[in-house]
Short mmCIF file of C-alpha atoms in Angstrom, two decimals:
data_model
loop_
_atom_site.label_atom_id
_atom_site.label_comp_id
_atom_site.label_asym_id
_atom_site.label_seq_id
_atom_site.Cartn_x
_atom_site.Cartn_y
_atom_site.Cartn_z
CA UNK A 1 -9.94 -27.28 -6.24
CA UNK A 2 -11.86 -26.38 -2.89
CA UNK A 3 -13.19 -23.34 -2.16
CA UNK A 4 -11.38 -21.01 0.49
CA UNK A 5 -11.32 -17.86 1.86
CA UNK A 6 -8.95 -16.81 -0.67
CA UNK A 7 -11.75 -16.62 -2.99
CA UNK A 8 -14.43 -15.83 -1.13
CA UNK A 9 -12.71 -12.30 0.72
CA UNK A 10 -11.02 -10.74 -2.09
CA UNK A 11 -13.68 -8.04 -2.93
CA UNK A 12 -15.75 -7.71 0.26
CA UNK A 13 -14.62 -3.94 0.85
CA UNK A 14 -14.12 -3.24 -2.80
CA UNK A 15 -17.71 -4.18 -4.44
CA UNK A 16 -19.70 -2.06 -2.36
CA UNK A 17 -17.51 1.32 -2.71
CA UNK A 18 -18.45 4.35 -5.09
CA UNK A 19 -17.43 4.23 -8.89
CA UNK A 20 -17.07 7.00 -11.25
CA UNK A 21 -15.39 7.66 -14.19
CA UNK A 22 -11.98 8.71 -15.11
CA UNK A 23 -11.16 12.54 -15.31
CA UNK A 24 -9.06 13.47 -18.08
CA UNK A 25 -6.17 13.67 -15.98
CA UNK A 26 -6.05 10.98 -15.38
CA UNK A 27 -5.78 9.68 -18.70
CA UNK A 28 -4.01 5.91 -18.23
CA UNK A 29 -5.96 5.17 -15.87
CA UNK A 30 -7.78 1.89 -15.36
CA UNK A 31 -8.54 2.96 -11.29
CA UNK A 32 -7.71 5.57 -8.71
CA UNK A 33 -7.32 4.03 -5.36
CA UNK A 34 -7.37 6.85 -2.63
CA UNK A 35 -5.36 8.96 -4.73
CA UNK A 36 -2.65 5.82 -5.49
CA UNK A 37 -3.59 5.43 -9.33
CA UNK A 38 -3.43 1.52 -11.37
CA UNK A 39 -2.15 2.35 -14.77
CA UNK A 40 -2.94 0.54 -17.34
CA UNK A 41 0.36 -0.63 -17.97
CA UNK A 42 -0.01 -2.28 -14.91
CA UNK A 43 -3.12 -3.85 -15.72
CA UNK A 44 -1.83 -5.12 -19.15
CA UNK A 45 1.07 -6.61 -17.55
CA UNK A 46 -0.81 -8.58 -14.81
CA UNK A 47 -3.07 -9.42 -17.37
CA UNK A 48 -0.61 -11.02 -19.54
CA UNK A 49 0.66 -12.87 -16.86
CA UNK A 50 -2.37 -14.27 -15.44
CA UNK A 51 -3.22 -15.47 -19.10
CA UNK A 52 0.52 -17.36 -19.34
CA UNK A 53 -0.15 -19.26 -15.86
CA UNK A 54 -3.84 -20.31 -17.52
CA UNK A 55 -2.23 -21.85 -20.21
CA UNK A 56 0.62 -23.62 -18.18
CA UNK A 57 -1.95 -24.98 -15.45
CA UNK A 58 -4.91 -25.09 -17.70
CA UNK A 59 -6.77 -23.30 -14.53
CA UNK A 60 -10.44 -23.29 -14.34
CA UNK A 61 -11.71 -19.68 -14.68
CA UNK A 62 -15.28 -20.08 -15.00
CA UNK A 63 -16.17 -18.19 -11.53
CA UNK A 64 -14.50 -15.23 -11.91
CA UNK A 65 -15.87 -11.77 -11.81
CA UNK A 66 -16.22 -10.70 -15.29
CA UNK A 67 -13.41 -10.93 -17.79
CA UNK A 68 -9.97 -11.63 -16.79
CA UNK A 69 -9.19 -8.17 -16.79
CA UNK A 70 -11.86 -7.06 -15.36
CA UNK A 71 -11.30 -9.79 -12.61
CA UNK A 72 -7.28 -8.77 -12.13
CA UNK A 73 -8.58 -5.38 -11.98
CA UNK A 74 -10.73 -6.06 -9.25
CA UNK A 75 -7.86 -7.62 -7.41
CA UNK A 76 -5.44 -4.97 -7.74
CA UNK A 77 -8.00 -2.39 -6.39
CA UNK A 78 -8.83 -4.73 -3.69
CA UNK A 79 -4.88 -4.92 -2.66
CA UNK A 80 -4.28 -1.70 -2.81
CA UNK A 81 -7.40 -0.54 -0.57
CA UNK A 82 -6.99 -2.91 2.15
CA UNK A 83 -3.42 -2.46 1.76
CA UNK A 84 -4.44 1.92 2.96
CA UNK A 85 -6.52 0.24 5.80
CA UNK A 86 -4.15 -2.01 6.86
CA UNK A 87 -1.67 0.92 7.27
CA UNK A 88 -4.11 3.56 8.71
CA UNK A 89 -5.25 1.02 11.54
CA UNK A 90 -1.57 -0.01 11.98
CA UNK A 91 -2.04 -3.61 11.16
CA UNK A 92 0.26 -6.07 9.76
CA UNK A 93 0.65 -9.25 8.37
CA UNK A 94 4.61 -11.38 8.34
CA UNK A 95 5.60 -13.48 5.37
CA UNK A 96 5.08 -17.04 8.06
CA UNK A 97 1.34 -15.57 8.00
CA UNK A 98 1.16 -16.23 4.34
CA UNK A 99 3.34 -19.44 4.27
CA UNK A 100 1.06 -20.92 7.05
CA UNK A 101 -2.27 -19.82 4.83
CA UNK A 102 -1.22 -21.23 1.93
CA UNK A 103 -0.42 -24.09 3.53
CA UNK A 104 -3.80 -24.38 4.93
CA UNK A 105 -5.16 -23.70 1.53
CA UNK A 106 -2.86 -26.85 0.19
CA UNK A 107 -4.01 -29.06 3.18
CA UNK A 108 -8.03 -28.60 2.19
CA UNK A 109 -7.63 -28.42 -1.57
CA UNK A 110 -6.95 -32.51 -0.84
CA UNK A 111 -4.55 -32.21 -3.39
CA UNK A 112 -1.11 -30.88 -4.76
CA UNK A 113 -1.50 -27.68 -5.94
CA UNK A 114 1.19 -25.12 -6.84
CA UNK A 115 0.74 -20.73 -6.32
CA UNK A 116 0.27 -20.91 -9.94
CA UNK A 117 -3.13 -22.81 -9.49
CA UNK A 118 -4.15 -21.21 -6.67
CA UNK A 119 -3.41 -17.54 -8.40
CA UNK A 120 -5.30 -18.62 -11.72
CA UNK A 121 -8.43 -19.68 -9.25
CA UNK A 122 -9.02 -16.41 -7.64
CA UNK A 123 -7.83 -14.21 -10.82
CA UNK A 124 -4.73 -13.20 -10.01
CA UNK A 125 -1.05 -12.96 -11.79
CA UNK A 126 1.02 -15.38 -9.95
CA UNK A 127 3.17 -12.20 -8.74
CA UNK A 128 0.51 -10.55 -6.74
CA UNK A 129 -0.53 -14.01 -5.12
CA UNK A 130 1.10 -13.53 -1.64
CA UNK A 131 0.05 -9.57 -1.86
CA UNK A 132 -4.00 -10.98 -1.37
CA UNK A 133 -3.45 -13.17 0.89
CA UNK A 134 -1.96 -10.44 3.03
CA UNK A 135 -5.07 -8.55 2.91
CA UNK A 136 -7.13 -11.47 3.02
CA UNK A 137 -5.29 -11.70 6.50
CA UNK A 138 -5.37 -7.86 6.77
CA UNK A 139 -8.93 -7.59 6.43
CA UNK A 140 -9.49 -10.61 9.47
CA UNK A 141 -7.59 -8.31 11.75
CA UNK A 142 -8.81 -5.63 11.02
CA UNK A 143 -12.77 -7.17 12.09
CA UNK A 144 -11.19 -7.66 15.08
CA UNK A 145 -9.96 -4.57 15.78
CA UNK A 146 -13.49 -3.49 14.60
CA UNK A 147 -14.88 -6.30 17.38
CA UNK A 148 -16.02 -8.84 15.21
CA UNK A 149 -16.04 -12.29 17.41
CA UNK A 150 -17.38 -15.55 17.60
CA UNK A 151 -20.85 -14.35 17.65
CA UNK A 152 -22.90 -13.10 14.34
CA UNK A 153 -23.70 -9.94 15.92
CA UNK A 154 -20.18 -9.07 16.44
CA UNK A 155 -19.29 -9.92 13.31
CA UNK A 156 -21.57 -8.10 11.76
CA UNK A 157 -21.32 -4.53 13.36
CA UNK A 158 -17.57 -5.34 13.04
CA UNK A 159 -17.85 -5.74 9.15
CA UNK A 160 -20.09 -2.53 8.94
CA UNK A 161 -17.49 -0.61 10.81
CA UNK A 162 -15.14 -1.89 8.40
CA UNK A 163 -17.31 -0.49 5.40
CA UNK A 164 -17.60 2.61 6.68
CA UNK A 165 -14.02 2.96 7.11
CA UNK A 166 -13.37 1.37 3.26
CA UNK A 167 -15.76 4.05 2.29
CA UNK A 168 -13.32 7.20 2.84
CA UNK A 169 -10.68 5.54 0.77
CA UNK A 170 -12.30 6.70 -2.74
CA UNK A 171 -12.19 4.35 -6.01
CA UNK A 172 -12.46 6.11 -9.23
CA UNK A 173 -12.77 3.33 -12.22
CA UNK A 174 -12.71 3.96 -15.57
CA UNK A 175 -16.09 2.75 -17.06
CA UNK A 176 -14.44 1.05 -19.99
CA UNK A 177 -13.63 -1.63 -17.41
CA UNK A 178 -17.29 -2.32 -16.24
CA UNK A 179 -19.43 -0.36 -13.42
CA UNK A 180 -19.57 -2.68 -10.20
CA UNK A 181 -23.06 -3.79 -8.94
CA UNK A 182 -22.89 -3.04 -5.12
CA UNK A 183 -25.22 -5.52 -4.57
CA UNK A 184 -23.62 -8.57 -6.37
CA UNK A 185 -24.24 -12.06 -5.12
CA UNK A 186 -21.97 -14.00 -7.56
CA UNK A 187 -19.67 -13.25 -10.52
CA UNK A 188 -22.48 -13.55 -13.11
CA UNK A 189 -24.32 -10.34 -11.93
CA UNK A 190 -21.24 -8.13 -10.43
CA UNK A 191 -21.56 -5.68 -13.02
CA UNK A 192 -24.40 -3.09 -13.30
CA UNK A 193 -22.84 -2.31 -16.65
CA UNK A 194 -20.32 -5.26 -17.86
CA UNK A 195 -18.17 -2.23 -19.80
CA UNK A 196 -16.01 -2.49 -22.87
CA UNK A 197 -14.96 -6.05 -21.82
CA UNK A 198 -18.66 -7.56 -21.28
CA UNK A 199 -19.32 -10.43 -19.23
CA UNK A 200 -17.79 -13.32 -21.12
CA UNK A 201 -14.12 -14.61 -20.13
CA UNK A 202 -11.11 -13.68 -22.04
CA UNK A 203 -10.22 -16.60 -24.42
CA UNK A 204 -8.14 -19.26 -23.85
#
């Protein structure tokens, strides 16, 4: 399956934000997400998932960030951050947004491929597909907003006004799940410290 921005966007804002660990109050928790905590409950259960649509599509998980729950992790932190920016700067994204991105997705994958597939690829339970492509659209607007255009220099003083604004939504992430490496080029090194789950996928 072809490469898209699905895959590419996810963890843009996420990977270069501040990490600490837990508090005892927060016992449960896998991530705080500007105050909005991730239980681990919720992890488990996305986790589970993911693991059932890998064995019905026999998805390819090889580039993912880390294990598969570090990877879902990743993802729900990355929904629920853009999700906060998305609301603060008042943008939106309709359900025909989605339909007409994963339709594009389907169109240059050359191929028939179901949400399942597309989920698996990226690291995500099936459920919380449609929920990153809305920030995947999310976070497009919101360069905009920022004055990212068709020019590089736009686009790049939009997508540092965008990290700046990323940065006073806090993540707090419970070491056991890995510390992110702000400077991460690839899935193999996006971990300073890979964490209880080291860097090897989950197994089949």
């Amino acid at each position: 399956m072809k490469s898209t921005r699905v895959r590419v966007i996810l963890a843009a804002v996420a990977a270069g934000a501040a990490l600490t660990a837990c508090s005892p109050a927060q016992a449960g928790a896998v991530a705080i997400v500007g105050g909005e905590r991730i239980s681990a409950g919720e992890l488990d259960a996305g986790v589970k998932e993911f693991e059932a649509a890998r064995a019905r599509t026999g998805g390819d998980t090889s580039g993912l960030r880390g294990s598969v729950p570090q990877a879902v992790l990743s993802n729900l932190i990355s929904i629920e951050q853009v999700g906060q920016l998305s609301e603060r700067n008042g943008v939106t994204v309709t359900e025909s947004e989605i339909d007409g991105f994963l339709a594009q997705y389907r169109s240059q994958a050359g191929q028939q491929v179901t949400d399942e597939q597309i989920a698996v690829s990226v690291g995500a339970p099936p459920s919380k597909l449609r929920d990153l492509v809305r920030i995947t659209l999310a976070e497009q607007k919101l360069l905009q907003r920022f004055g990212a255009g068709q020019d590089d220099a736009s686009r790049q003083a939009a997508s540092q006004k965008l990290a700046k604004e990323a940065e006073t939504i806090k993540i707090v992430r419970n070491p056991r799940y890995g510390v992110v490496n702000p400077q991460a080029q690839s899935g193999a090194d996006y971990y300073v410290d890979a964490g209880r789950f080291g860097r090897l996928q989950a197994a089949s």
